[in-house]
PDB file of C-alpha atoms in Angstrom:
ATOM      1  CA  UNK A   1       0.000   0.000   0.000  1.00 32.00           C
ATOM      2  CA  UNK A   2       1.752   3.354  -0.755  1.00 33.00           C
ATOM      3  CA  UNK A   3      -0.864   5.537   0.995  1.00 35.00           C
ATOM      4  CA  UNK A   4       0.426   6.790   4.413  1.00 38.00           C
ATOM      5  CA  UNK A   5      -1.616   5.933   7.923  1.00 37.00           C
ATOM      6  CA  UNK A   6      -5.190   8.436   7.431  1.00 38.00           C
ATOM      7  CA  UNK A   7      -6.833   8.880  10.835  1.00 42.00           C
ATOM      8  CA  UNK A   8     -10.085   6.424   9.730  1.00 42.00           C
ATOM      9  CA  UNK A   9      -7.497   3.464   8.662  1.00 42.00           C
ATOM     10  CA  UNK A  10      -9.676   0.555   7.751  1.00 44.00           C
ATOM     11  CA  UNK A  11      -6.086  -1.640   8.197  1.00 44.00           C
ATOM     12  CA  UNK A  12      -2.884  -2.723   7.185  1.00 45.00           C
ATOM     13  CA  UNK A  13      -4.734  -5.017   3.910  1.00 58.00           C
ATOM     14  CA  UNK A  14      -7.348  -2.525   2.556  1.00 60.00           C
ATOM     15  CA  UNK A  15      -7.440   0.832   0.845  1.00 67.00           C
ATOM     16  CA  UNK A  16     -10.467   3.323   0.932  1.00 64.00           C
ATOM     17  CA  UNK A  17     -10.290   5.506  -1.970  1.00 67.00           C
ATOM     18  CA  UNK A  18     -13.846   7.096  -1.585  1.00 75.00           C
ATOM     19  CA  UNK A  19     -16.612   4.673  -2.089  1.00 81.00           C
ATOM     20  CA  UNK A  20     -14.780   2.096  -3.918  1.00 85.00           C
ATOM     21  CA  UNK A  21     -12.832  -0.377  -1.488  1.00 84.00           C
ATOM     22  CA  UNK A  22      -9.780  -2.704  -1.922  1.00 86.00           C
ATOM     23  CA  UNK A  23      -9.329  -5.504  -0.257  1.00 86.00           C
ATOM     24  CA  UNK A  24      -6.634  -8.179  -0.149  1.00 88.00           C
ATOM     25  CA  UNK A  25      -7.067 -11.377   1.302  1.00 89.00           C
ATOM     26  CA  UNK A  26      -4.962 -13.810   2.441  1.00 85.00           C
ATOM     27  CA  UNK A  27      -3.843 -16.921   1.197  1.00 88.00           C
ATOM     28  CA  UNK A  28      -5.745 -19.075   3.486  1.00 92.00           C
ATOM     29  CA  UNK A  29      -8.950 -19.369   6.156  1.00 93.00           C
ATOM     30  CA  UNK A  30      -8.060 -18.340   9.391  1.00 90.00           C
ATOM     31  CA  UNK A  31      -9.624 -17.344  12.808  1.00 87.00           C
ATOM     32  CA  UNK A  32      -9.551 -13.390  11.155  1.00 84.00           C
ATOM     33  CA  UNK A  33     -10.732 -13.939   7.430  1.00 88.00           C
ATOM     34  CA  UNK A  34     -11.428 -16.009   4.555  1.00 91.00           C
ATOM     35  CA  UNK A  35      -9.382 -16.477   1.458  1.00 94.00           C
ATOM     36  CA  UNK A  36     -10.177 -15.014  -1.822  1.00 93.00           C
ATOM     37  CA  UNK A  37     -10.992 -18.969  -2.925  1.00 94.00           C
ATOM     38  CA  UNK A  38     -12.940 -19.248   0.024  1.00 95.00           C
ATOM     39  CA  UNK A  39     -14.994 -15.486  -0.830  1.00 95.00           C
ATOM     40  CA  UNK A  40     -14.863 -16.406  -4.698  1.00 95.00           C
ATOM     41  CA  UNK A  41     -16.529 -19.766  -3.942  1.00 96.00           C
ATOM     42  CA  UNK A  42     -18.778 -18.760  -1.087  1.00 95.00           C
ATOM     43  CA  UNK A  43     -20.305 -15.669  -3.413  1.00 96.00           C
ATOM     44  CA  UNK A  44     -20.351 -18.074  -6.589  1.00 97.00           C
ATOM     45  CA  UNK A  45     -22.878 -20.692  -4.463  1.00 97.00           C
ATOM     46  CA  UNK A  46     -25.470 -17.713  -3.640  1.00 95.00           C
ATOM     47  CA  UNK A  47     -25.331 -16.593  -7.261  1.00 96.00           C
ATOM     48  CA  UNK A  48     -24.067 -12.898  -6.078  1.00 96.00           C
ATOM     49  CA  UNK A  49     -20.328 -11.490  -6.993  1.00 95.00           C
ATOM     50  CA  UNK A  50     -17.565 -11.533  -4.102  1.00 94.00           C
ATOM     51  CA  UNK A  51     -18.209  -7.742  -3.822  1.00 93.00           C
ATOM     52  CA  UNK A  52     -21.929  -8.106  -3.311  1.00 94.00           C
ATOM     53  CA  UNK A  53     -21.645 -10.848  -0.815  1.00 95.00           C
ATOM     54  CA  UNK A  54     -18.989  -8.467   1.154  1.00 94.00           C
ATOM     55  CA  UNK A  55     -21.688  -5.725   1.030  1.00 93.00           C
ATOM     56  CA  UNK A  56     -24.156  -7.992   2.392  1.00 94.00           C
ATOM     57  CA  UNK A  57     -21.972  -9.260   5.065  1.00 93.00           C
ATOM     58  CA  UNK A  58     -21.075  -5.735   5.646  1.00 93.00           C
ATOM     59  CA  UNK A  59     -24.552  -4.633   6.327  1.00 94.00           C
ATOM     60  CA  UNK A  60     -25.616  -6.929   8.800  1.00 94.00           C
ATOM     61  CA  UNK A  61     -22.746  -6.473  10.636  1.00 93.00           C
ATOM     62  CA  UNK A  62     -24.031  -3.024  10.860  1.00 94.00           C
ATOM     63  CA  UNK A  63     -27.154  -4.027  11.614  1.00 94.00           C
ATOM     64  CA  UNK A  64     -26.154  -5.736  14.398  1.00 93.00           C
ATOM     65  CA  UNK A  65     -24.161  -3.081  15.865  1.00 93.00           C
ATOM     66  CA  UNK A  66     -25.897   0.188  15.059  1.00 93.00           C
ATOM     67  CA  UNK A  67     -29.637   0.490  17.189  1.00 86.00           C
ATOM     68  CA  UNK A  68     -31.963   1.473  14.708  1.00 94.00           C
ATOM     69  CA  UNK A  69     -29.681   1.833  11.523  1.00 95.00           C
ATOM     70  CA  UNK A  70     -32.016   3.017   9.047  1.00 95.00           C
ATOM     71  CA  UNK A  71     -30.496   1.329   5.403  1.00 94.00           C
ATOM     72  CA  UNK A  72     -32.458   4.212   3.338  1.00 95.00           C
ATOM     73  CA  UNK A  73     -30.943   6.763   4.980  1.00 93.00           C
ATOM     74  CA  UNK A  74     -27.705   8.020   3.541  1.00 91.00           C
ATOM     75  CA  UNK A  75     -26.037   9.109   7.315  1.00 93.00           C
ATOM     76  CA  UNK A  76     -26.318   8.228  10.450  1.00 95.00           C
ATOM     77  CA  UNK A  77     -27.977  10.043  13.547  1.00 95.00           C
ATOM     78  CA  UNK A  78     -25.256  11.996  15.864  1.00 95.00           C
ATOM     79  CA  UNK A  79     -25.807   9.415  18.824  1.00 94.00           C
ATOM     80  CA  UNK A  80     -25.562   6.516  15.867  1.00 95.00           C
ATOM     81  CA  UNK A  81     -21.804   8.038  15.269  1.00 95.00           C
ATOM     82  CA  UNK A  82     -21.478   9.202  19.033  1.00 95.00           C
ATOM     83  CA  UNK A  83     -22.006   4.944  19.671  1.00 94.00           C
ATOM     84  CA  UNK A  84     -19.257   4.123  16.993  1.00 94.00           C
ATOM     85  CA  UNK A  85     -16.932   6.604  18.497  1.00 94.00           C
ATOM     86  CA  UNK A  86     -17.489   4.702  21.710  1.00 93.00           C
ATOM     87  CA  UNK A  87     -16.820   1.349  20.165  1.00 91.00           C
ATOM     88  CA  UNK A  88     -13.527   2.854  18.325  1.00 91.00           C
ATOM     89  CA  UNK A  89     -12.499   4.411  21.552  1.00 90.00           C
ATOM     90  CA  UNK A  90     -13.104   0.920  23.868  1.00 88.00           C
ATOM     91  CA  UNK A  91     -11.441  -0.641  21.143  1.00 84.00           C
ATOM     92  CA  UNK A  92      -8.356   1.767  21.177  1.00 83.00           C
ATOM     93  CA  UNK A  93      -7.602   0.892  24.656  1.00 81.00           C
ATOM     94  CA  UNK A  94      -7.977  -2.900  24.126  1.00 76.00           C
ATOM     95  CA  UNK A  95      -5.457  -3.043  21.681  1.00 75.00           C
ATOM     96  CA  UNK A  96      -2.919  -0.452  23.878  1.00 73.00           C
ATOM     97  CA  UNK A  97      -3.114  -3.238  26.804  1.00 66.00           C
ATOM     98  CA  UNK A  98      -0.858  -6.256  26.853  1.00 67.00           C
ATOM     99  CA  UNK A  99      -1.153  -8.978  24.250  1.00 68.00           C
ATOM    100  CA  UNK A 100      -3.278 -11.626  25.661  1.00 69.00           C
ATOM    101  CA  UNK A 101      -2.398 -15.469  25.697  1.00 78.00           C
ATOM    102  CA  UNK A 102      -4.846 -18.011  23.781  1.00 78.00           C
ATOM    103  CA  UNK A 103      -5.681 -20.134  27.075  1.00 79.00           C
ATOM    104  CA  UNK A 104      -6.656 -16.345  28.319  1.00 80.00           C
ATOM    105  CA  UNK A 105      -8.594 -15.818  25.022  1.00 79.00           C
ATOM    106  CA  UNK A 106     -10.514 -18.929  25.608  1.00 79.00           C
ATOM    107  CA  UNK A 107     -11.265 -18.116  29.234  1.00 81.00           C
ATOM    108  CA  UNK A 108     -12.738 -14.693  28.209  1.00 81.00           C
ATOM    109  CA  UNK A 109     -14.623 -16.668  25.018  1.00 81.00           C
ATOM    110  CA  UNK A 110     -16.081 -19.114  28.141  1.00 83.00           C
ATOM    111  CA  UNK A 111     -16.791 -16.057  30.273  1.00 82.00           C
ATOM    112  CA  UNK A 112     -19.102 -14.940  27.667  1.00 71.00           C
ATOM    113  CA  UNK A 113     -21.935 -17.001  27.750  1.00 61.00           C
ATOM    114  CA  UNK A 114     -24.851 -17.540  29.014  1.00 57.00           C
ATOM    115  CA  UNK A 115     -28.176 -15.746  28.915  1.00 57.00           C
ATOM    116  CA  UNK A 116     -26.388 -12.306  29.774  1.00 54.00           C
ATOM    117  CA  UNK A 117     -23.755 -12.216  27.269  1.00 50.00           C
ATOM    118  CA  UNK A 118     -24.176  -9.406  24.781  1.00 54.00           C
ATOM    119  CA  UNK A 119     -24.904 -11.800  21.678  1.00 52.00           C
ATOM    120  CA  UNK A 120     -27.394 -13.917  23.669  1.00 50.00           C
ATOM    121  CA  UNK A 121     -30.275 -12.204  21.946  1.00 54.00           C
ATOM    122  CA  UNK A 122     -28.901 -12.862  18.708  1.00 53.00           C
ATOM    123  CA  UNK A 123     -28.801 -16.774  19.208  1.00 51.00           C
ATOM    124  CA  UNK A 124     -32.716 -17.213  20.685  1.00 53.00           C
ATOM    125  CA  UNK A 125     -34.862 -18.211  17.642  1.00 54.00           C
ATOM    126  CA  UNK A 126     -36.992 -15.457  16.229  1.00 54.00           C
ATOM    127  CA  UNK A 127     -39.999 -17.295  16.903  1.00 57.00           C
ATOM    128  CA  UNK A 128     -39.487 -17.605  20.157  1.00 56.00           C
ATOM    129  CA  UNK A 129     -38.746 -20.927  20.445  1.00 57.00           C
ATOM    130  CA  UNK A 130     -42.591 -21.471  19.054  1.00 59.00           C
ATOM    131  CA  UNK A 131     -43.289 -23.490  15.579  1.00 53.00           C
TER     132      UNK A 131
END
């Protein structure tokens, strides 16, 4: 990458040049992304290019963070932004503290659970458990 560090880096593999992203993948799956086989043949089974299935991915990802994200609106709110400051800031200091090991990783993964872990909601059915 030849651009120097901007203050809203999206990291060390992609380039934002405007609206139109670039994105290199690695080699091979890992715990932090797919490879571009992986992308090519995961977008290629849902009939949808790589870019489209990113976008999709994308979006519920920000649907899942963002309380109330409205998708036809072209901004978000000031306390939409204010939250995503908050998240950017939390996630500052995380990466500022010590490396942790993997048996700590896992401990804090185990820790997580349970009906009062933040992504509980997300894994009840939508039905409510009713067919």
């Amino acid at each position: 990458m030849t651009e120097g560090k901007q203050d809203n880096q999206l990291g060390s593999t992609s380039v934002d040049t405007g609206n139109i992203f670039k994105i290199e993948l690695d080699q091979c799956n890992s715990a932090f992304g797919i490879s571009a086989d992986t992308l090519r043949l995961l977008a290629a089974s849902h009939n949808v290019t790589p870019e489209a299935l990113i976008t999709r991915a994308v979006t519920m990802w920000a649907q899942a963070v963002i309380p109330d994200l409205d998708l036809d609106s072209p901004s978000l709110t000031p306390a939409q932004i204010e939250l995503l400051h908050q998240r950017q800031q939390t996630a500052d200091a995380n990466t500022t503290q010590p490396q942790q090991t993997l048996a700590d990783a896992f401990r804090k993964l185990l820790e997580g659970t349970g009906e009062n872990h933040e992504n509980a909601e997300s894994r009840r059915p939508r039905d409510g458990g009713h067919s």
